[in-house]
Coordinates of C-alpha atoms in Angstrom, one line a residue:
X1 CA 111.1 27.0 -134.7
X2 CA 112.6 23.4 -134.2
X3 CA 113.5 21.5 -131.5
X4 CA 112.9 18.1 -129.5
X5 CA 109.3 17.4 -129.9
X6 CA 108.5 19.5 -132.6
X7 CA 108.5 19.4 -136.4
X8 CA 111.8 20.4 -138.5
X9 CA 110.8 19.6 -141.8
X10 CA 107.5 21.4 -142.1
X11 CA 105.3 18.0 -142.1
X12 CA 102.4 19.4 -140.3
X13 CA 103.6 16.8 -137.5
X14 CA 102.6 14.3 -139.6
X15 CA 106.2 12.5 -139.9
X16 CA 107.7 11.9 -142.9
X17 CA 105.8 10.7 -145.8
X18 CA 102.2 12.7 -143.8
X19 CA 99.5 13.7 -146.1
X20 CA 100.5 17.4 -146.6
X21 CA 103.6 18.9 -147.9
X22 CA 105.2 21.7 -146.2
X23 CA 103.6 24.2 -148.7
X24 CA 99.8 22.9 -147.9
X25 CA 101.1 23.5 -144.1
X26 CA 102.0 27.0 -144.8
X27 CA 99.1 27.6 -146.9
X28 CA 96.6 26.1 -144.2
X29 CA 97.8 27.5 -141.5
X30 CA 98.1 31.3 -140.0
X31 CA 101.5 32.6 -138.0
X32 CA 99.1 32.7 -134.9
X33 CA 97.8 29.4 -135.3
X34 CA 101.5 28.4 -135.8
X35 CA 102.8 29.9 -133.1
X36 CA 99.8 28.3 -131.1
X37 CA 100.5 25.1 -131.9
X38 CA 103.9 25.8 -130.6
X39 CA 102.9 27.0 -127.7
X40 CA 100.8 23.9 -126.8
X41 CA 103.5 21.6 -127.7
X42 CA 106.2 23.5 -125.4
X43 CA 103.6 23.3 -122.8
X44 CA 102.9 19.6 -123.3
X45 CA 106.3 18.9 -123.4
X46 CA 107.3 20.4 -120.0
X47 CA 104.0 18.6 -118.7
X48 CA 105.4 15.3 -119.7
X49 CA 109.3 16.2 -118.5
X50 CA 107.5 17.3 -115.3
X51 CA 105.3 13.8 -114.9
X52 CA 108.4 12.3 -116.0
X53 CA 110.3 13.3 -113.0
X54 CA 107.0 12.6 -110.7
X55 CA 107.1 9.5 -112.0
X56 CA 111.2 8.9 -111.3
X57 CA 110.9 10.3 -108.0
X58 CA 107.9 8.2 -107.2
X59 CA 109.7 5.2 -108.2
X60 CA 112.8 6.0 -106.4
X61 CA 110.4 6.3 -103.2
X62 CA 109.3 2.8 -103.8
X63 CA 112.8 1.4 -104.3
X64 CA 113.6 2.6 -101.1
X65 CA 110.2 0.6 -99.3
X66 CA 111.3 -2.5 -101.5
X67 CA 112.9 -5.4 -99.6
X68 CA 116.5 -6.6 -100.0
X69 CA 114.8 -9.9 -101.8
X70 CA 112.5 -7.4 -103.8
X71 CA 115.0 -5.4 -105.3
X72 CA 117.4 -8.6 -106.4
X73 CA 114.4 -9.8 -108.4
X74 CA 113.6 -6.3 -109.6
X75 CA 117.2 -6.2 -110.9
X76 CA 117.4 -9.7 -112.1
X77 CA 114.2 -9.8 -114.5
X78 CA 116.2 -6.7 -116.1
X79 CA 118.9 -8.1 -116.7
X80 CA 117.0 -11.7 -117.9
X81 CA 115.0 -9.5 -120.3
X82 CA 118.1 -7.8 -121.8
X83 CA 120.0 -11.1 -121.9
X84 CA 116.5 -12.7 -123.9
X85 CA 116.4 -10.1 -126.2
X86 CA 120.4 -9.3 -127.1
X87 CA 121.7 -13.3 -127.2
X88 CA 124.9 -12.0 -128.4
X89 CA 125.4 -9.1 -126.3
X90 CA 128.5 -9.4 -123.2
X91 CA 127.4 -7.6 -119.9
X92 CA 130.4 -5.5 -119.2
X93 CA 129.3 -3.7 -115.0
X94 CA 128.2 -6.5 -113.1
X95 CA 131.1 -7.0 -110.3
X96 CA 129.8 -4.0 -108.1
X97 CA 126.2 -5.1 -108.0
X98 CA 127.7 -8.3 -106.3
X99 CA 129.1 -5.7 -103.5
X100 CA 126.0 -3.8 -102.9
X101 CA 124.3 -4.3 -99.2
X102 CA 121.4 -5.5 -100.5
X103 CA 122.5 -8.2 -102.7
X104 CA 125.1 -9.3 -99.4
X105 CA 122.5 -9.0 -97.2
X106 CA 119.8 -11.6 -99.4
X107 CA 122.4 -13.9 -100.2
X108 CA 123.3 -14.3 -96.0
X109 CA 119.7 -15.1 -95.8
X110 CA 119.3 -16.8 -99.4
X111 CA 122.4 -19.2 -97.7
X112 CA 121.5 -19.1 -93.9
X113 CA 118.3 -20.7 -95.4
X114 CA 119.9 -23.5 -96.9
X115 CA 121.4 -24.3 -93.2
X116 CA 124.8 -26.4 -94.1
X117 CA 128.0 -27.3 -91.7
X118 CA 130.7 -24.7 -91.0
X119 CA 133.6 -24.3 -92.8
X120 CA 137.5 -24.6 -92.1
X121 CA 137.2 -21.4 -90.0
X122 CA 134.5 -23.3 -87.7
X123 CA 132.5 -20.3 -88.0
X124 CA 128.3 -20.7 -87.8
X125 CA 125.3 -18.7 -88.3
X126 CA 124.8 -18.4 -84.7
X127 CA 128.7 -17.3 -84.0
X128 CA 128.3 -14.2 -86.8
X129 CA 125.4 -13.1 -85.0
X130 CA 126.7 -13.4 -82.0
X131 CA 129.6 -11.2 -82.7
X132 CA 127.3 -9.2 -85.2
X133 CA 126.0 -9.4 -88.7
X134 CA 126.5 -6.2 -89.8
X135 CA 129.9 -5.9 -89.0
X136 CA 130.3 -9.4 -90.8
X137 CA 128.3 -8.3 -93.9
X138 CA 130.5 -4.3 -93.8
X139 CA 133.7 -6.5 -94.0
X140 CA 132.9 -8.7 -96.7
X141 CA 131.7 -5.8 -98.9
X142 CA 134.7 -3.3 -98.3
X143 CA 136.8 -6.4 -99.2
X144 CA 134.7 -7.0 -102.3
X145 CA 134.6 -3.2 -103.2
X146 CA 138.4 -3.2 -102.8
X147 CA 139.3 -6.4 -104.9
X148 CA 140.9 -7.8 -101.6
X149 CA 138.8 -10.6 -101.4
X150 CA 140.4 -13.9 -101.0
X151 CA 138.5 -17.2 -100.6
X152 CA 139.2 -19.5 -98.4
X153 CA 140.2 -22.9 -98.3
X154 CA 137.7 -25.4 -98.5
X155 CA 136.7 -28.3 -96.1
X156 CA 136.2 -32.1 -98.3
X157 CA 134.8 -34.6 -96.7
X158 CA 133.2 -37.5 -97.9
X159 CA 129.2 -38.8 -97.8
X160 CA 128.2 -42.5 -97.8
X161 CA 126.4 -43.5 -101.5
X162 CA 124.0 -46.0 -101.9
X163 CA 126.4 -48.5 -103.9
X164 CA 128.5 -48.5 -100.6
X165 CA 131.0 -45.4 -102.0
X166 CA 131.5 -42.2 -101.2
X167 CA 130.7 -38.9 -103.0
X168 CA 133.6 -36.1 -102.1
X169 CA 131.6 -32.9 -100.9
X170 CA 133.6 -29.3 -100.3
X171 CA 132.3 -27.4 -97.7
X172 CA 133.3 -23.3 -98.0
X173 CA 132.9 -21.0 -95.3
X174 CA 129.6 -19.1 -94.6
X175 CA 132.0 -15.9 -95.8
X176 CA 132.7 -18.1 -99.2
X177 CA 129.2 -19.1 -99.7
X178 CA 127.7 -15.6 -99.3
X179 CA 129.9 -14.3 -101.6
X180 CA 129.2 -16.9 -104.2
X181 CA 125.2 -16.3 -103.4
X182 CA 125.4 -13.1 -104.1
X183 CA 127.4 -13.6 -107.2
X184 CA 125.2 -16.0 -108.6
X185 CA 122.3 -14.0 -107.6
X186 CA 123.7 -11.5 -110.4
X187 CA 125.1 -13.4 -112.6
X188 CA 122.1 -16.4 -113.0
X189 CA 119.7 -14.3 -114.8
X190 CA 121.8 -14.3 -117.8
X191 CA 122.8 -17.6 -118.3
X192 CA 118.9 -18.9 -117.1
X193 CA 118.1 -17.0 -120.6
X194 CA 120.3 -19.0 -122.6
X195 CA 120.0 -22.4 -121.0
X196 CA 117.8 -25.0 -122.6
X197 CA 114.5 -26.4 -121.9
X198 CA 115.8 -29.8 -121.2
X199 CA 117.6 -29.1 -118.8
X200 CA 116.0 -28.9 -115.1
X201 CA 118.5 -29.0 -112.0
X202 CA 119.3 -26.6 -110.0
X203 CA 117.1 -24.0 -111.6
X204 CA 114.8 -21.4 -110.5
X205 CA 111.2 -22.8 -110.8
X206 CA 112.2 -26.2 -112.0
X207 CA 112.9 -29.2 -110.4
X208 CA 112.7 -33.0 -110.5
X209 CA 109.5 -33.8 -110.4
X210 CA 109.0 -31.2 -113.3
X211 CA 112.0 -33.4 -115.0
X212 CA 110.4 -37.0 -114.4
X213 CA 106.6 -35.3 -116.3
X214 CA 108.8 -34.6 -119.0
X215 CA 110.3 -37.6 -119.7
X216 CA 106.8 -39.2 -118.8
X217 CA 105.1 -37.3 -121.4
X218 CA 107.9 -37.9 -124.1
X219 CA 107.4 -42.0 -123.2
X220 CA 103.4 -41.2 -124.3
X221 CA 104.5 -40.1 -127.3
X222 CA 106.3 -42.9 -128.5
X223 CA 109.8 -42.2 -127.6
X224 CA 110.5 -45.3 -125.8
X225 CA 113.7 -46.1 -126.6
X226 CA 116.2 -44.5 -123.7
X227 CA 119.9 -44.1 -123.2
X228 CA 120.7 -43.9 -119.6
X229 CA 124.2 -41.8 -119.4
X230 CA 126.1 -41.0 -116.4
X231 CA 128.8 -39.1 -116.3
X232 CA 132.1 -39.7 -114.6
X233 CA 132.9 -37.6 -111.4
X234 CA 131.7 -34.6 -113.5
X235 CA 132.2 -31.8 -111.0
X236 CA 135.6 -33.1 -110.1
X237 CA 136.6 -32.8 -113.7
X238 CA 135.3 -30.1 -115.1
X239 CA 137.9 -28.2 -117.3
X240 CA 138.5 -24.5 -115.6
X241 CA 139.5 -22.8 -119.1
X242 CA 136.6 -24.1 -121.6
X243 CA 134.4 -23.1 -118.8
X244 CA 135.8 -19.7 -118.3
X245 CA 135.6 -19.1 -121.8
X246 CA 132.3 -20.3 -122.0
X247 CA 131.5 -17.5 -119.1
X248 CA 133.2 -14.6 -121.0
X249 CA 131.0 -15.0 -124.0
X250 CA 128.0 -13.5 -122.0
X251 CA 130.2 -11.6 -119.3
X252 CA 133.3 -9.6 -120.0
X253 CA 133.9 -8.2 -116.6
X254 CA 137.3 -9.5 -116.1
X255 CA 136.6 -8.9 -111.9
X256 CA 133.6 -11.5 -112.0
X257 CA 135.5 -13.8 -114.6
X258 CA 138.3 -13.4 -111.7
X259 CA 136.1 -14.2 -108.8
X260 CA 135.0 -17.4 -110.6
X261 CA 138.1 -18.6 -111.1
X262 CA 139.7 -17.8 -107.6
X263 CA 136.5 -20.0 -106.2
X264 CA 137.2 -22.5 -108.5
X265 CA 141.0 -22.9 -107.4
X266 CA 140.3 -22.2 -104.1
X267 CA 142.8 -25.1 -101.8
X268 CA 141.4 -27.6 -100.5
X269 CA 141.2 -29.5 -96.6
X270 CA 141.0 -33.1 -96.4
X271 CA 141.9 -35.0 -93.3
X272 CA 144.2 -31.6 -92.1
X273 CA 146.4 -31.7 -95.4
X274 CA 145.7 -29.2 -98.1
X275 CA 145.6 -29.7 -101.9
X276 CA 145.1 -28.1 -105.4
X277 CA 145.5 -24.3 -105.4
X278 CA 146.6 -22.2 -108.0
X279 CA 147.9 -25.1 -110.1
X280 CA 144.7 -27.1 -110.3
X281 CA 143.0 -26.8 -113.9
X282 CA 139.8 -29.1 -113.5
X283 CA 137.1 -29.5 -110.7
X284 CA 134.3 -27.5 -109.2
X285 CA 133.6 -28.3 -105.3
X286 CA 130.5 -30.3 -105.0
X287 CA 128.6 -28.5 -102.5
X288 CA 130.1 -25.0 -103.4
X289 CA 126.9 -22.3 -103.4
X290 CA 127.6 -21.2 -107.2
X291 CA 129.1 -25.2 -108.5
X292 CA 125.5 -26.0 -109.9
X293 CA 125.0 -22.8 -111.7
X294 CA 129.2 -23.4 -113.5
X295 CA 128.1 -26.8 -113.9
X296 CA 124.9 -26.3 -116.3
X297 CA 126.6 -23.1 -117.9
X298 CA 129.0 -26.3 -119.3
X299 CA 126.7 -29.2 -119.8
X300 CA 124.3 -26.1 -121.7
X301 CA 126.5 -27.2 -124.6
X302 CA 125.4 -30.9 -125.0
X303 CA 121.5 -29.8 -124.5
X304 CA 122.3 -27.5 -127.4
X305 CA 123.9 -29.7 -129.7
X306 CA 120.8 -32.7 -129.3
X307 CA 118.7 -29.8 -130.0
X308 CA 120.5 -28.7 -133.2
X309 CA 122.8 -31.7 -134.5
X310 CA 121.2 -33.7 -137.6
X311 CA 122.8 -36.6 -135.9
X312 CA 119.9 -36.0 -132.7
X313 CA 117.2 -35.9 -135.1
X314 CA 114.5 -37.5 -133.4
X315 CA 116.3 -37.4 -130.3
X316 CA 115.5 -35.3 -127.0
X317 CA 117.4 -35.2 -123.9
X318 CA 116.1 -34.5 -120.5
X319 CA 119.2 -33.2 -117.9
X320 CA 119.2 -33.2 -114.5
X321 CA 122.6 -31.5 -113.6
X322 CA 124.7 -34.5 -114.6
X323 CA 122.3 -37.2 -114.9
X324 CA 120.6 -37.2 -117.9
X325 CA 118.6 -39.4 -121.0
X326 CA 118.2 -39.6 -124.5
X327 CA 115.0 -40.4 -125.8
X328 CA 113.8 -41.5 -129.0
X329 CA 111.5 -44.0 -131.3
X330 CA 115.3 -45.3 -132.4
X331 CA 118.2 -44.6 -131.0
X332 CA 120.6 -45.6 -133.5
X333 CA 124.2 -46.0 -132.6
X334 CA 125.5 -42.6 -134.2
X335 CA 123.5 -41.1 -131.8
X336 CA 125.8 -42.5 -128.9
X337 CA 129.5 -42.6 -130.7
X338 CA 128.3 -38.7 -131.5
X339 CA 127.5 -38.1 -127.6
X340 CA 130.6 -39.8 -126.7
X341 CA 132.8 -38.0 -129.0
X342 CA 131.4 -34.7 -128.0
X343 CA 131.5 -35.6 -124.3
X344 CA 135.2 -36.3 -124.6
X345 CA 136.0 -33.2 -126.4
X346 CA 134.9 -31.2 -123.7
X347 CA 136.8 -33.5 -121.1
X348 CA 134.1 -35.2 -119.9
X349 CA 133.9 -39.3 -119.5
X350 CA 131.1 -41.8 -119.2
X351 CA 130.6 -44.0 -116.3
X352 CA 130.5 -47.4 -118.0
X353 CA 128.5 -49.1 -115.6
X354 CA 125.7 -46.9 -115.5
X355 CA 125.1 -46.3 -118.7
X356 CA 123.1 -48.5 -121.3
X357 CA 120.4 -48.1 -123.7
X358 CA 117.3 -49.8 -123.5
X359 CA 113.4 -50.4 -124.4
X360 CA 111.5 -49.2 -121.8
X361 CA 108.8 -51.3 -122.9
X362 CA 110.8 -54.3 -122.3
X363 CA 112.7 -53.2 -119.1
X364 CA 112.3 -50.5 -116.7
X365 CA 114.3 -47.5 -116.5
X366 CA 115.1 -45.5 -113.2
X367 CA 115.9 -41.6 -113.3
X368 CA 115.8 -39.5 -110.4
X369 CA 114.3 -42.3 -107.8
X370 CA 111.6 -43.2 -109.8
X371 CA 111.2 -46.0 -112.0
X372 CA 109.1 -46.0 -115.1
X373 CA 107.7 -49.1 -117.2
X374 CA 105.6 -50.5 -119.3
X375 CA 103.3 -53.0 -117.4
X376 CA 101.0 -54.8 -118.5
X377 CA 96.9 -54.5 -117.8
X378 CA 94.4 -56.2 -116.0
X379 CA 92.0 -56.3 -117.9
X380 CA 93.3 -56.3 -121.4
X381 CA 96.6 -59.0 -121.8
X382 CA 97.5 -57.2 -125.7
X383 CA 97.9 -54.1 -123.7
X384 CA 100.0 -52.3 -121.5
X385 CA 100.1 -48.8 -119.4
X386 CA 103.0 -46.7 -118.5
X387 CA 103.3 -46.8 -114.4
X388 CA 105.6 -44.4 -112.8
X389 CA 106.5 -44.8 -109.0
X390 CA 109.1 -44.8 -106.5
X391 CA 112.0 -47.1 -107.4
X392 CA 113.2 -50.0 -104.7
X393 CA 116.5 -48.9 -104.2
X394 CA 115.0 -45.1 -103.0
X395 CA 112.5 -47.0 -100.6
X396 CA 115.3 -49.4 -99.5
X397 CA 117.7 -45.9 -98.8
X398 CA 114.9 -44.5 -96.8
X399 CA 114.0 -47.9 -94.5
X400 CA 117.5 -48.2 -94.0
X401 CA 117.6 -44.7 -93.0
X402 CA 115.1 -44.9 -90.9
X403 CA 116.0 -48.3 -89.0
X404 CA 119.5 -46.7 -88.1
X405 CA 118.0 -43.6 -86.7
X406 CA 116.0 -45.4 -84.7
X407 CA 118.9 -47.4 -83.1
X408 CA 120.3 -43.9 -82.5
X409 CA 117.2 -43.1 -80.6
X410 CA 116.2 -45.8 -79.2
X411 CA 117.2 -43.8 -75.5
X412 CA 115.5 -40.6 -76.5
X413 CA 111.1 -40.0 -75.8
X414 CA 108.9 -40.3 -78.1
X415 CA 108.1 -36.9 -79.1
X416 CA 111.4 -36.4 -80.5
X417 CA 111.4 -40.0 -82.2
X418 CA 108.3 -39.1 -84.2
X419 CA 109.7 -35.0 -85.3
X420 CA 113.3 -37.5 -86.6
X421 CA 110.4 -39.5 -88.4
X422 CA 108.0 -36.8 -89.4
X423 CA 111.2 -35.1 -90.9
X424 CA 112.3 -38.1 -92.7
X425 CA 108.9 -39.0 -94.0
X426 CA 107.0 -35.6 -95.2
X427 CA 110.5 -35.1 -97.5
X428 CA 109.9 -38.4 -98.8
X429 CA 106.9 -38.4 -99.3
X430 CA 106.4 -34.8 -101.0
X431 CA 109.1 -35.9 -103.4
X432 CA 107.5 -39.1 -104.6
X433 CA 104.2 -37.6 -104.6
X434 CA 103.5 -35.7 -108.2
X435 CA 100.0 -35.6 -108.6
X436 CA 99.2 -36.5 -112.1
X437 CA 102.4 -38.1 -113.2
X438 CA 103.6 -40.8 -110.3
X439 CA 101.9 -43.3 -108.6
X440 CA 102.9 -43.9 -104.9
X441 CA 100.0 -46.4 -103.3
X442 CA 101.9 -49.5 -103.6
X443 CA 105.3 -48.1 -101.8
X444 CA 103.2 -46.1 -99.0
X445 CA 101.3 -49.0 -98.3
X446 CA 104.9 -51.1 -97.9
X447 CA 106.0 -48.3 -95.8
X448 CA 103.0 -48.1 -93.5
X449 CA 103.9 -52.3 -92.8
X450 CA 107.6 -51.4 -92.5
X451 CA 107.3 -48.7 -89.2
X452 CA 103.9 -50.9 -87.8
X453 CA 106.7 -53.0 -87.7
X454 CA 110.0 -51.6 -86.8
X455 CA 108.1 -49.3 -84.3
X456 CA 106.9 -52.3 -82.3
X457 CA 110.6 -53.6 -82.5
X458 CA 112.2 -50.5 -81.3
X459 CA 109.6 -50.3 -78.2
X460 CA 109.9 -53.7 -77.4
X461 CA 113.8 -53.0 -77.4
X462 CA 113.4 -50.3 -74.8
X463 CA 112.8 -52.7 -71.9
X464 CA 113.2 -55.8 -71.0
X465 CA 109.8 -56.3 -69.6
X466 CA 107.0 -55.0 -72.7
X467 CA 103.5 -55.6 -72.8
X468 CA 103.4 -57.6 -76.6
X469 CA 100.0 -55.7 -77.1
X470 CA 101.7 -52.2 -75.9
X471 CA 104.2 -52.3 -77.8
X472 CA 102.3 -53.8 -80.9
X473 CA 100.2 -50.4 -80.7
X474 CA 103.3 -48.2 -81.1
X475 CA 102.4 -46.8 -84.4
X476 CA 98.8 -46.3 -84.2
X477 CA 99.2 -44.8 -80.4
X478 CA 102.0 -42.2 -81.7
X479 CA 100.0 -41.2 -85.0
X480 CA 96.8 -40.8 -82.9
X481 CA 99.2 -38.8 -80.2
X482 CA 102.2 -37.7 -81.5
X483 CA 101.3 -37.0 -85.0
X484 CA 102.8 -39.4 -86.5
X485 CA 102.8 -38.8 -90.3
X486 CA 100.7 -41.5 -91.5
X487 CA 102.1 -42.4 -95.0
X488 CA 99.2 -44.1 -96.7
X489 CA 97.2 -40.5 -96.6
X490 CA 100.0 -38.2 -95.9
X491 CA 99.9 -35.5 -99.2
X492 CA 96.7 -37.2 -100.4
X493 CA 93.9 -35.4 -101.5
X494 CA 90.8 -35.8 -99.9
X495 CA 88.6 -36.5 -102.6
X496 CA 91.6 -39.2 -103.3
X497 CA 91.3 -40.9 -100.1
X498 CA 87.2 -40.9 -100.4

């Protein structure tokens, strides 16, 4: 008797290479003990087919209680597990997981959650209610499921920088910008398997503060020489066929690969004249839902390189999207002409005048808003400690962001005055604030001077007749009222502040 589960070449059940031939098992054993044996095993067998499909159905039950957000990470660990373990293998079925109601339905959530202006269509969160979600969300599917899908054109306009420029930011639809979510939603797991350590923007569990650690620890361990690179209007030149190719070596679904690229040659709207199109060959929109995820799928090729190029030996990077250091005991200048040439091979340019290489131990370096350096002790002249804290030109942003709000207020009450400030302040604050790694005492204390002051300005400003002691108690009375966030304590401990 063989069949699945049982024995075919007389082994005993032992496998091959089992302690008895198949003459001992003969010998050994009677037909009825045989025939026994078989018995029990077609009975086992049909047990464990029957708990198998117990055990399926019961699953399927719970698939069906899971939420929308549950059942995207369900399906995104597998897909992260099989992209882990095969590095070489292309995931072929993707595009109709980016249609399903579930993943639609997350990514409206995943991107009403991240707020953001309308798009050229005008259309906001509260309109698609309005006129209904489900309607919204049936109509972007069947036009996903039917490879109708076009994007549409997206809105540039351009945000103030703190050297007195502008950075250009595209704004797509809602309808653009779920679709992207719920593409990236699918397609993220893979590419989070093969990207690099270094690297820490836009990532799932990572972040800054987790970047400017890293580069803290590497400083305690000697590596103290830094190059400081910028690059040059990355997302606007970003080259739409390496990066596509780069994408089809982990996906070969042509309709995803498609999608990407209609996204990434969507038109573009500045100032009621439209650009780009079809024709345009380099550029992600900065501010597009699925642009951070394109933009480290390229720039995973320079963490790769520092981590595998006998030129980098010695060397580490730390990224942050398109910011990023090199840092070493010595950097020696093959190091650089090696970044540079493999920076212009892929299209890429560095900005000149942010860039440099330096001692850290001789001048301070700033990365991310902080600023980290070497100063020297107290208590010891010979020696010196690594201090890591909020860097002047991030304070000076948020004072001058604060004094022009407060001209825009300076007509509205003071409960709304303090939520503006509150708002402004507990972001701040929760960014500079990495307990263990930065040290913010010295900045909060400033800051608690700057609105004792500016707050006594801006009430004195609200009439012409004030009260000098009134209006000097502005800060105090609204903190002790209002809740003010009080910045010397705020996200402090409270075995810190004893």
């Amino acid at each position: 008797m063989s069949g699945k589960g049982f024995p075919v070449n007389g082994d005993g059940g032992k496998g091959v290479g089992g302690a008895h031939s198949s003459e001992d098992f003969r010998d050994n054993t009677t037909l009825e003990e045989q025939r026994g044996s078989a018995m029990k095993s077609t009975f086992k067998e049909r047990r464990i087919f029957s708990l198998a499909n117990e055990s399926s159905q019961e699953k399927k039950r719970k698939k069906s209680e899971m939420t929308d957000d549950e059942r995207v990470r369900d399906f995104q660990r597998k897909l992260y597990r099989k992209a882990k373990q095969e590095p070489e293998f292309r995931f072929y079925v993707l595009y109709d997981k980016i249609g399903h109601s579930h993943f639609l339905r997350e990514a409206y959530r995943r991107v009403k959650a991240n707020r953001g202006a309308p798009g050229v269509d005008g259309m906001t969160f509260e309109q698609i209610e309005e006129e209904g979600l489900n309607e919204f969300l049936a109509e972007l599917q069947k036009e996903l499921q039917e490879q109708t899908y076009k994007p549409q054109p997206v809105r540039r306009v351009h945000i103030p920088k703190a050297n007195g420029g502008t950075r250009p930011l595209g704004i797509p639809t809602i309808r653009d910008r779920v679709a992207q979510m719920s593409c990236k939603l699918v397609i993220e797991p893979i590419f989070e398997a093969d990207f690099d350590d270094a690297s820490y923007g836009f990532r799932p569990k990572r972040s800054a503060s987790d970047a400017v650690a890293a580069i803290k620890e590497k400083l305690k361990e000697g590596k103290t020489e830094v190059f400081d690179a910028d690059l040059s209007k990355y997302f606007d030149t970003i080259p739409h066929a390496k990066l596509l190719k780069l994408i089809a070596m982990r996906i070969s679904d042509i309709h995803v690969i498609h999608l990407i690229k209609l996204w990434l040659k969507a038109p573009v709207i500045e100032d009621g004249k439209m650009s780009g199109g079809k024709k345009t060959k380099v550029g992600t929109p900065q501010g597009g839902v699925i642009s951070p995820l394109l933009a480290n799928i390229y720039l995973n090729l320079v963490d790769k390189l520092v981590r595998s190029h006998k030129a980098f030996y010695g060397v580490e990077i730390i990224r942050y999207a398109d910011d990023f250091v090199l840092m070493g005991s010595k950097i020696e200048k093959g190091v650089i002409s090696t970044m540079t040439s493999l920076l212009k091979r892929m299209g890429l340019d560095l900005n000149e005048n942010k860039t440099r290489l330096l001692q850290v131990r001789d001048e301070p370096v700033d990365f991310l808003g902080f600023t980290f350096h070497f100063r020297n002790s107290r208590y010891a002249e010979d020696e010196k400690y690594l201090s890591v804290h909020p860097s002047k030109k991030a304070f000076q942003n948020l004072v001058t962001g604060i004094r022009e709000e407060l001209i825009m207020y300076r007509n509205r009450n003071s409960t709304d005055t303090v939520r503006m400030l509150n708002y402004k302040l507990r972001g701040w604050l929760n960014y500079f604030t990495i307990e263990g790694v930065s040290y913010s005492g010295v900045t909060r204390r400033k800051l608690h001077m700057y609105l004792r002051d500016r707050l006594f300005r801006h009430q004195k400003r609200k009439s012409q007749r004030y009260r000098y002691a009134h209006c000097r108690g502005t800060f105090r009375r609204w903190v002790e009222k209002y809740g003010l966030v009080n910045p010397e304590i705020y996200g402090i401990p409270d075995t810190a502040k004893a």
